């Protein structure tokens, strides 16, 4: 074997036990896909970074463009809307920035979700590898963008003196939790989106609407029917935003919000798993 | 011991693009005209599945056994099901019916040029495309000099891949994919755009590789590649296995029936073009 000695054990990593996989049930294969995909984090994390680098290839600022455009948008909108809504700019800008930061993550993931599998079609049709890798990659890619946007929020914290309290630290577990929710949403949209290509325009339209309906530019307390704003509380995206936004503003998120997001995480993954077991094998046929 | 066994495997690819109405007429015609070699059109059989969807039956009840030491050429016209069969063997597609049993670690050499990122340099693509097909980074670093030498790209190795010709991409892709050592190696039209010098080199490298792999399955229209690599052949026609046996024998039947006819010659040329992409 000469110089190639030791390669065989390395190869074991690539195509572990295909025979096992081929004779296993759809449920086993779906679980294997989801867990094995996670284990290959080094592949999808480098792919996610790669996506970001490629997007800003040959630009002067590189990924810092994300930060710059966010900064410009947030300060302009903050200035205008604090006037329109007659709010104190010192309160409005941090509120809007924090909300828009989280919304950017959510809408970024959902907007690109339906293309997750079709963008990876070359890979899916040439290599036997878990499809879930592409979902994790998409979520991480948006998290990296979130990280760049977060720099703007740090600036806002300094400039406008947002209180930093022990509750602020809660944003980390909250962020992790909404990523769990967003991962199943991405998976479901990716799965349905590669079969029904109409999903993409539908999602874009709905997200546009949600941006105004969800308390992002306006605070829940500003509503005329303060007592029971059911159309706010029943909006899952309100809770997804607020569980991260509240800690960012130095507050503890409400119990209802935390409970809602937890239910979304558990129930959502359960239902997505059932869907994935049923339709995972159809993915290469739909591409 | 590596082993591949397919039992009544079928693959039907549904077509969703609203061509339903325009197909009614031609469906009727192709159902009437489909005989083994008499079919006028290339491709699988177009039909309807039990949900009444239009489907292309890409593989039709394929039963196949491939043993240790077999080096199999898949031959057949465009759309006969060669690539689909390789996808089933690679576990990239699960068939709609039938069972697939594969013992051994499989590596695939499909469309490596397509996996590369045009903005990255050839050098970076070794890590990128190599990582995608599952080769660990450590291993890639180790074989980088070997890949560079085989691909003969010189300074172009550090240029973006979008500046490469198709042939250069093929060289690099082939070098990456053959830098590992699987039990079962599956290849699909890998050398299409390579020049004669490269084809000869690719054959000798693949020969070296199959001495270590125990099963090789190749789909190609390049006779010199098949003769350089294979000892057995499977002839596919409209998704069905028509014949299996020694390469020379099966090749002769194929040539007599399809290859040399006036109708098939342009198809072969079109295939060469397709492989170049």
Short mmCIF file of C-alpha atoms in Angstrom, two decimals, chain A:
data_model
loop_
_atom_site.label_atom_id
_atom_site.label_comp_id
_atom_site.label_asym_id
_atom_site.label_seq_id
_atom_site.Cartn_x
_atom_site.Cartn_y
_atom_site.Cartn_z
CA UNK A 1 0.00 0.00 0.00
CA UNK A 2 2.93 2.30 0.45
CA UNK A 3 1.99 5.92 0.91
CA UNK A 4 -1.67 5.06 0.97
CA UNK A 5 -1.48 3.09 4.20
CA UNK A 6 -3.98 4.12 6.80
CA UNK A 7 -6.44 5.46 4.28
CA UNK A 8 -8.91 2.69 4.77
CA UNK A 9 -9.78 3.75 8.29
CA UNK A 10 -10.11 7.31 7.08
CA UNK A 11 -12.55 6.19 4.41
CA UNK A 12 -14.72 4.61 7.04
CA UNK A 13 -15.79 8.13 7.92
CA UNK A 14 -17.22 8.81 4.49
CA UNK A 15 -19.62 6.08 3.75
CA UNK A 16 -20.18 4.34 7.00
CA UNK A 17 -22.27 1.23 6.68
CA UNK A 18 -24.22 1.91 3.58
CA UNK A 19 -25.50 -1.62 3.68
CA UNK A 20 -27.08 -1.01 7.04
CA UNK A 21 -28.63 2.20 5.87
CA UNK A 22 -30.09 0.69 2.71
CA UNK A 23 -32.02 -1.99 4.52
CA UNK A 24 -33.26 0.21 7.38
CA UNK A 25 -36.72 1.67 7.71
CA UNK A 26 -37.66 5.16 6.60
CA UNK A 27 -37.85 6.25 10.25
CA UNK A 28 -34.37 4.95 10.95
CA UNK A 29 -33.02 6.70 7.89
CA UNK A 30 -34.69 9.98 8.81
CA UNK A 31 -33.23 9.85 12.32
CA UNK A 32 -29.85 8.88 10.95
CA UNK A 33 -30.03 11.75 8.50
CA UNK A 34 -30.80 14.29 11.23
CA UNK A 35 -28.23 13.07 13.75
CA UNK A 36 -25.45 12.16 11.32
CA UNK A 37 -25.95 15.56 9.72
CA UNK A 38 -25.37 17.22 13.08
CA UNK A 39 -22.23 15.16 13.62
CA UNK A 40 -20.76 16.47 10.40
CA UNK A 41 -20.71 19.97 11.83
CA UNK A 42 -17.24 20.59 10.50
CA UNK A 43 -18.54 20.20 6.94
CA UNK A 44 -21.64 22.37 7.25
CA UNK A 45 -19.99 25.00 9.36
CA UNK A 46 -17.27 25.46 6.77
CA UNK A 47 -19.95 25.52 4.05
CA UNK A 48 -21.83 28.24 5.93
CA UNK A 49 -18.70 30.40 6.23
CA UNK A 50 -17.97 29.66 2.63
CA UNK A 51 -21.44 30.97 1.64
CA UNK A 52 -20.74 34.25 3.43
CA UNK A 53 -17.29 34.67 1.90
CA UNK A 54 -18.57 33.91 -1.59
CA UNK A 55 -21.39 36.41 -1.25
CA UNK A 56 -18.91 39.21 -0.55
CA UNK A 57 -16.13 38.09 -2.84
CA UNK A 58 -14.37 41.04 -4.53
CA UNK A 59 -16.02 43.64 -2.33
CA UNK A 60 -13.97 46.10 -0.29
CA UNK A 61 -15.79 45.74 3.01
CA UNK A 62 -16.61 42.06 2.69
CA UNK A 63 -19.19 40.80 5.20
CA UNK A 64 -18.98 44.16 6.99
CA UNK A 65 -21.48 45.32 4.37
CA UNK A 66 -24.06 43.45 6.43
CA UNK A 67 -23.19 45.59 9.42
CA UNK A 68 -23.12 48.83 7.46
CA UNK A 69 -26.47 48.35 5.78
CA UNK A 70 -28.05 47.34 9.08
CA UNK A 71 -26.60 50.43 10.80
CA UNK A 72 -27.88 52.80 8.15
CA UNK A 73 -31.33 51.24 8.11
CA UNK A 74 -31.72 51.12 11.87
CA UNK A 75 -30.63 54.71 12.51
CA UNK A 76 -32.76 56.10 9.70
CA UNK A 77 -35.85 54.14 10.68
CA UNK A 78 -35.22 54.81 14.37
CA UNK A 79 -35.08 58.52 13.75
CA UNK A 80 -38.18 58.67 11.55
CA UNK A 81 -40.39 56.33 13.53
CA UNK A 82 -39.55 57.73 16.93
CA UNK A 83 -40.97 61.00 15.53
CA UNK A 84 -44.02 59.38 13.94
CA UNK A 85 -44.87 57.37 17.03
CA UNK A 86 -43.89 60.25 19.27
CA UNK A 87 -41.54 58.01 21.30
CA UNK A 88 -38.36 58.94 23.08
CA UNK A 89 -35.52 58.23 20.62
CA UNK A 90 -33.42 56.78 23.46
CA UNK A 91 -36.04 54.13 23.97
CA UNK A 92 -37.24 53.64 20.47
CA UNK A 93 -33.92 53.03 18.69
CA UNK A 94 -32.75 50.22 21.02
CA UNK A 95 -36.22 48.64 20.89
CA UNK A 96 -36.37 48.77 17.11
CA UNK A 97 -32.77 47.63 16.64
CA UNK A 98 -33.13 44.63 18.96
CA UNK A 99 -36.40 43.57 17.35
CA UNK A 100 -35.13 44.07 13.82
CA UNK A 101 -31.97 42.13 14.65
CA UNK A 102 -33.97 39.06 15.68
CA UNK A 103 -36.45 39.54 12.84
CA UNK A 104 -33.52 39.57 10.41
CA UNK A 105 -32.53 36.12 11.61
CA UNK A 106 -36.06 34.73 11.37
CA UNK A 107 -36.93 36.24 7.99
CA UNK A 108 -33.48 35.46 6.60
CA UNK A 109 -33.88 31.79 7.41
CA UNK A 110 -37.47 31.50 6.19
CA UNK A 111 -36.82 33.46 3.01
CA UNK A 112 -34.03 31.18 1.91
CA UNK A 113 -35.45 27.97 3.36
CA UNK A 114 -37.39 26.81 0.32
CA UNK A 115 -34.19 26.80 -1.74
CA UNK A 116 -32.16 24.87 0.82
CA UNK A 117 -32.35 21.57 -1.05
CA UNK A 118 -32.56 22.87 -4.59
CA UNK A 119 -29.42 24.96 -4.08
CA UNK A 120 -27.64 21.85 -2.90
CA UNK A 121 -29.00 19.70 -5.72
CA UNK A 122 -25.58 18.96 -7.19
CA UNK A 123 -24.40 17.68 -3.84
CA UNK A 124 -27.58 15.77 -3.11
CA UNK A 125 -27.50 14.06 -6.51
CA UNK A 126 -23.80 13.20 -6.47
CA UNK A 127 -22.95 12.24 -2.92
CA UNK A 128 -24.72 10.12 -0.37
CA UNK A 129 -24.75 12.44 2.62
CA UNK A 130 -27.41 13.55 5.11
CA UNK A 131 -29.69 16.24 3.67
CA UNK A 132 -30.04 17.78 7.10
CA UNK A 133 -26.51 19.16 6.71
CA UNK A 134 -27.90 21.71 4.28
CA UNK A 135 -30.50 22.82 6.79
CA UNK A 136 -27.93 23.26 9.55
CA UNK A 137 -25.73 25.07 7.09
CA UNK A 138 -28.54 27.49 6.20
CA UNK A 139 -29.33 28.21 9.86
CA UNK A 140 -25.68 28.80 10.68
CA UNK A 141 -25.25 31.05 7.66
CA UNK A 142 -28.03 33.29 8.97
CA UNK A 143 -26.52 33.16 12.46
CA UNK A 144 -23.27 34.48 11.06
CA UNK A 145 -25.18 37.35 9.45
CA UNK A 146 -26.93 37.85 12.80
CA UNK A 147 -23.50 38.13 14.41
CA UNK A 148 -22.52 40.92 12.01
CA UNK A 149 -25.79 42.71 12.64
CA UNK A 150 -25.33 42.34 16.37
CA UNK A 151 -22.34 44.71 16.15
CA UNK A 152 -24.82 47.47 15.35
CA UNK A 153 -26.81 46.64 18.44
CA UNK A 154 -23.67 46.82 20.57
CA UNK A 155 -23.14 50.30 19.16
CA UNK A 156 -26.72 51.19 20.08
CA UNK A 157 -26.21 49.88 23.62
CA UNK A 158 -23.21 52.16 24.04
CA UNK A 159 -24.69 55.25 22.39
CA UNK A 160 -28.15 55.10 23.96
CA UNK A 161 -27.14 53.60 27.29
CA UNK A 162 -29.29 50.46 27.19
CA UNK A 163 -29.28 48.88 30.67
CA UNK A 164 -27.11 45.77 30.90
CA UNK A 165 -28.50 43.57 33.65
CA UNK A 166 -28.11 39.91 34.67
CA UNK A 167 -31.19 39.26 32.51
CA UNK A 168 -29.18 40.33 29.49
CA UNK A 169 -27.32 37.02 29.63
CA UNK A 170 -30.60 35.22 28.97
CA UNK A 171 -30.32 36.19 25.32
CA UNK A 172 -27.87 33.34 24.72
CA UNK A 173 -30.12 30.43 25.71
CA UNK A 174 -33.02 32.28 24.08
CA UNK A 175 -31.11 32.56 20.83
CA UNK A 176 -30.20 28.88 20.97
CA UNK A 177 -33.85 28.02 21.56
CA UNK A 178 -35.19 30.01 18.64
CA UNK A 179 -32.53 28.43 16.44
CA UNK A 180 -33.96 25.04 17.37
CA UNK A 181 -37.38 26.29 16.28
CA UNK A 182 -36.03 27.89 13.13
CA UNK A 183 -34.17 24.70 12.20
CA UNK A 184 -37.38 22.67 11.99
CA UNK A 185 -39.11 25.47 10.17
CA UNK A 186 -36.26 25.52 7.69
CA UNK A 187 -36.45 21.74 7.28
CA UNK A 188 -40.20 21.74 6.63
CA UNK A 189 -40.07 24.67 4.24
CA UNK A 190 -37.10 23.10 2.43
CA UNK A 191 -38.95 19.82 2.07
CA UNK A 192 -42.26 21.30 0.92
CA UNK A 193 -40.49 23.99 -1.11
CA UNK A 194 -38.56 21.57 -3.29
CA UNK A 195 -41.81 19.84 -4.23
CA UNK A 196 -44.04 22.92 -4.56
CA UNK A 197 -42.14 25.78 -6.08
CA UNK A 198 -44.99 28.19 -5.28
CA UNK A 199 -43.97 28.19 -1.67
CA UNK A 200 -41.18 30.73 -2.11
CA UNK A 201 -43.34 33.66 -3.30
CA UNK A 202 -45.95 32.81 -0.68
CA UNK A 203 -43.37 32.99 2.09
CA UNK A 204 -41.96 36.27 0.84
CA UNK A 205 -45.45 37.79 0.85
CA UNK A 206 -46.31 36.46 4.29
CA UNK A 207 -43.03 37.66 5.80
CA UNK A 208 -43.65 41.13 4.45
CA UNK A 209 -47.02 41.18 6.14
CA UNK A 210 -45.62 39.74 9.36
CA UNK A 211 -43.04 42.50 9.55
CA UNK A 212 -45.84 45.00 10.08
CA UNK A 213 -48.23 42.82 12.07
CA UNK A 214 -45.61 41.67 14.59
CA UNK A 215 -44.63 44.31 17.18
CA UNK A 216 -41.28 45.25 15.66
CA UNK A 217 -41.71 48.88 14.70
CA UNK A 218 -44.35 49.51 17.35
CA UNK A 219 -44.61 48.35 20.91
CA UNK A 220 -47.39 46.13 22.15
CA UNK A 221 -48.25 48.73 24.79
CA UNK A 222 -49.11 51.30 22.12
CA UNK A 223 -52.18 49.42 20.95
CA UNK A 224 -55.60 50.88 21.56
CA UNK A 225 -57.06 47.56 22.77
CA UNK A 226 -54.36 47.05 25.39
CA UNK A 227 -56.33 44.56 27.43
CA UNK A 228 -56.47 41.55 25.09
CA UNK A 229 -54.42 42.00 21.95
CA UNK A 230 -55.04 38.39 20.94
CA UNK A 231 -53.85 38.96 17.41
CA UNK A 232 -50.50 39.86 18.90
CA UNK A 233 -50.28 37.14 21.52
CA UNK A 234 -51.39 34.42 19.13
CA UNK A 235 -48.69 35.38 16.67
CA UNK A 236 -45.86 32.85 17.18
CA UNK A 237 -43.39 35.25 15.65
CA UNK A 238 -44.06 37.78 18.38
CA UNK A 239 -42.83 35.26 20.93
CA UNK A 240 -39.88 34.18 18.80
CA UNK A 241 -38.77 37.79 18.58
CA UNK A 242 -39.53 38.82 22.12
CA UNK A 243 -37.79 35.91 23.86
CA UNK A 244 -34.50 37.30 22.50
CA UNK A 245 -35.43 40.98 22.37
CA UNK A 246 -36.41 41.28 26.03
CA UNK A 247 -33.01 40.10 27.35
CA UNK A 248 -31.23 42.32 24.84
CA UNK A 249 -33.06 45.27 26.39
CA UNK A 250 -32.12 44.07 29.88
CA UNK A 251 -35.50 42.53 30.72
CA UNK A 252 -36.67 39.00 31.48
CA UNK A 253 -38.98 37.58 28.77
CA UNK A 254 -42.53 36.82 29.89
CA UNK A 255 -43.48 33.34 30.99
CA UNK A 256 -46.08 33.06 28.22
CA UNK A 257 -43.39 33.83 25.66
CA UNK A 258 -40.93 31.27 27.03
CA UNK A 259 -43.63 28.61 27.24
CA UNK A 260 -44.82 29.32 23.70
CA UNK A 261 -41.35 29.00 22.26
CA UNK A 262 -40.69 25.78 24.18
CA UNK A 263 -43.92 24.28 22.86
CA UNK A 264 -43.01 25.38 19.35
CA UNK A 265 -39.62 23.71 19.66
CA UNK A 266 -40.89 20.37 20.91
CA UNK A 267 -44.15 20.05 18.99
CA UNK A 268 -42.60 21.50 15.86
CA UNK A 269 -39.75 19.01 15.81
CA UNK A 270 -42.11 16.15 16.49
CA UNK A 271 -44.33 17.03 13.53
CA UNK A 272 -41.37 17.80 11.27
CA UNK A 273 -39.86 14.45 12.12
CA UNK A 274 -43.05 12.66 11.06
CA UNK A 275 -43.06 14.64 7.82
CA UNK A 276 -39.38 13.92 7.25
CA UNK A 277 -39.80 10.19 7.76
CA UNK A 278 -42.56 10.21 5.18
CA UNK A 279 -40.98 12.38 2.49
CA UNK A 280 -37.21 12.41 2.94
CA UNK A 281 -36.63 9.77 0.28
CA UNK A 282 -38.54 11.83 -2.28
CA UNK A 283 -36.13 14.76 -2.10
CA UNK A 284 -33.80 13.67 -4.94
CA UNK A 285 -36.84 12.98 -7.12
CA UNK A 286 -38.19 16.46 -6.56
CA UNK A 287 -35.01 18.36 -7.35
#
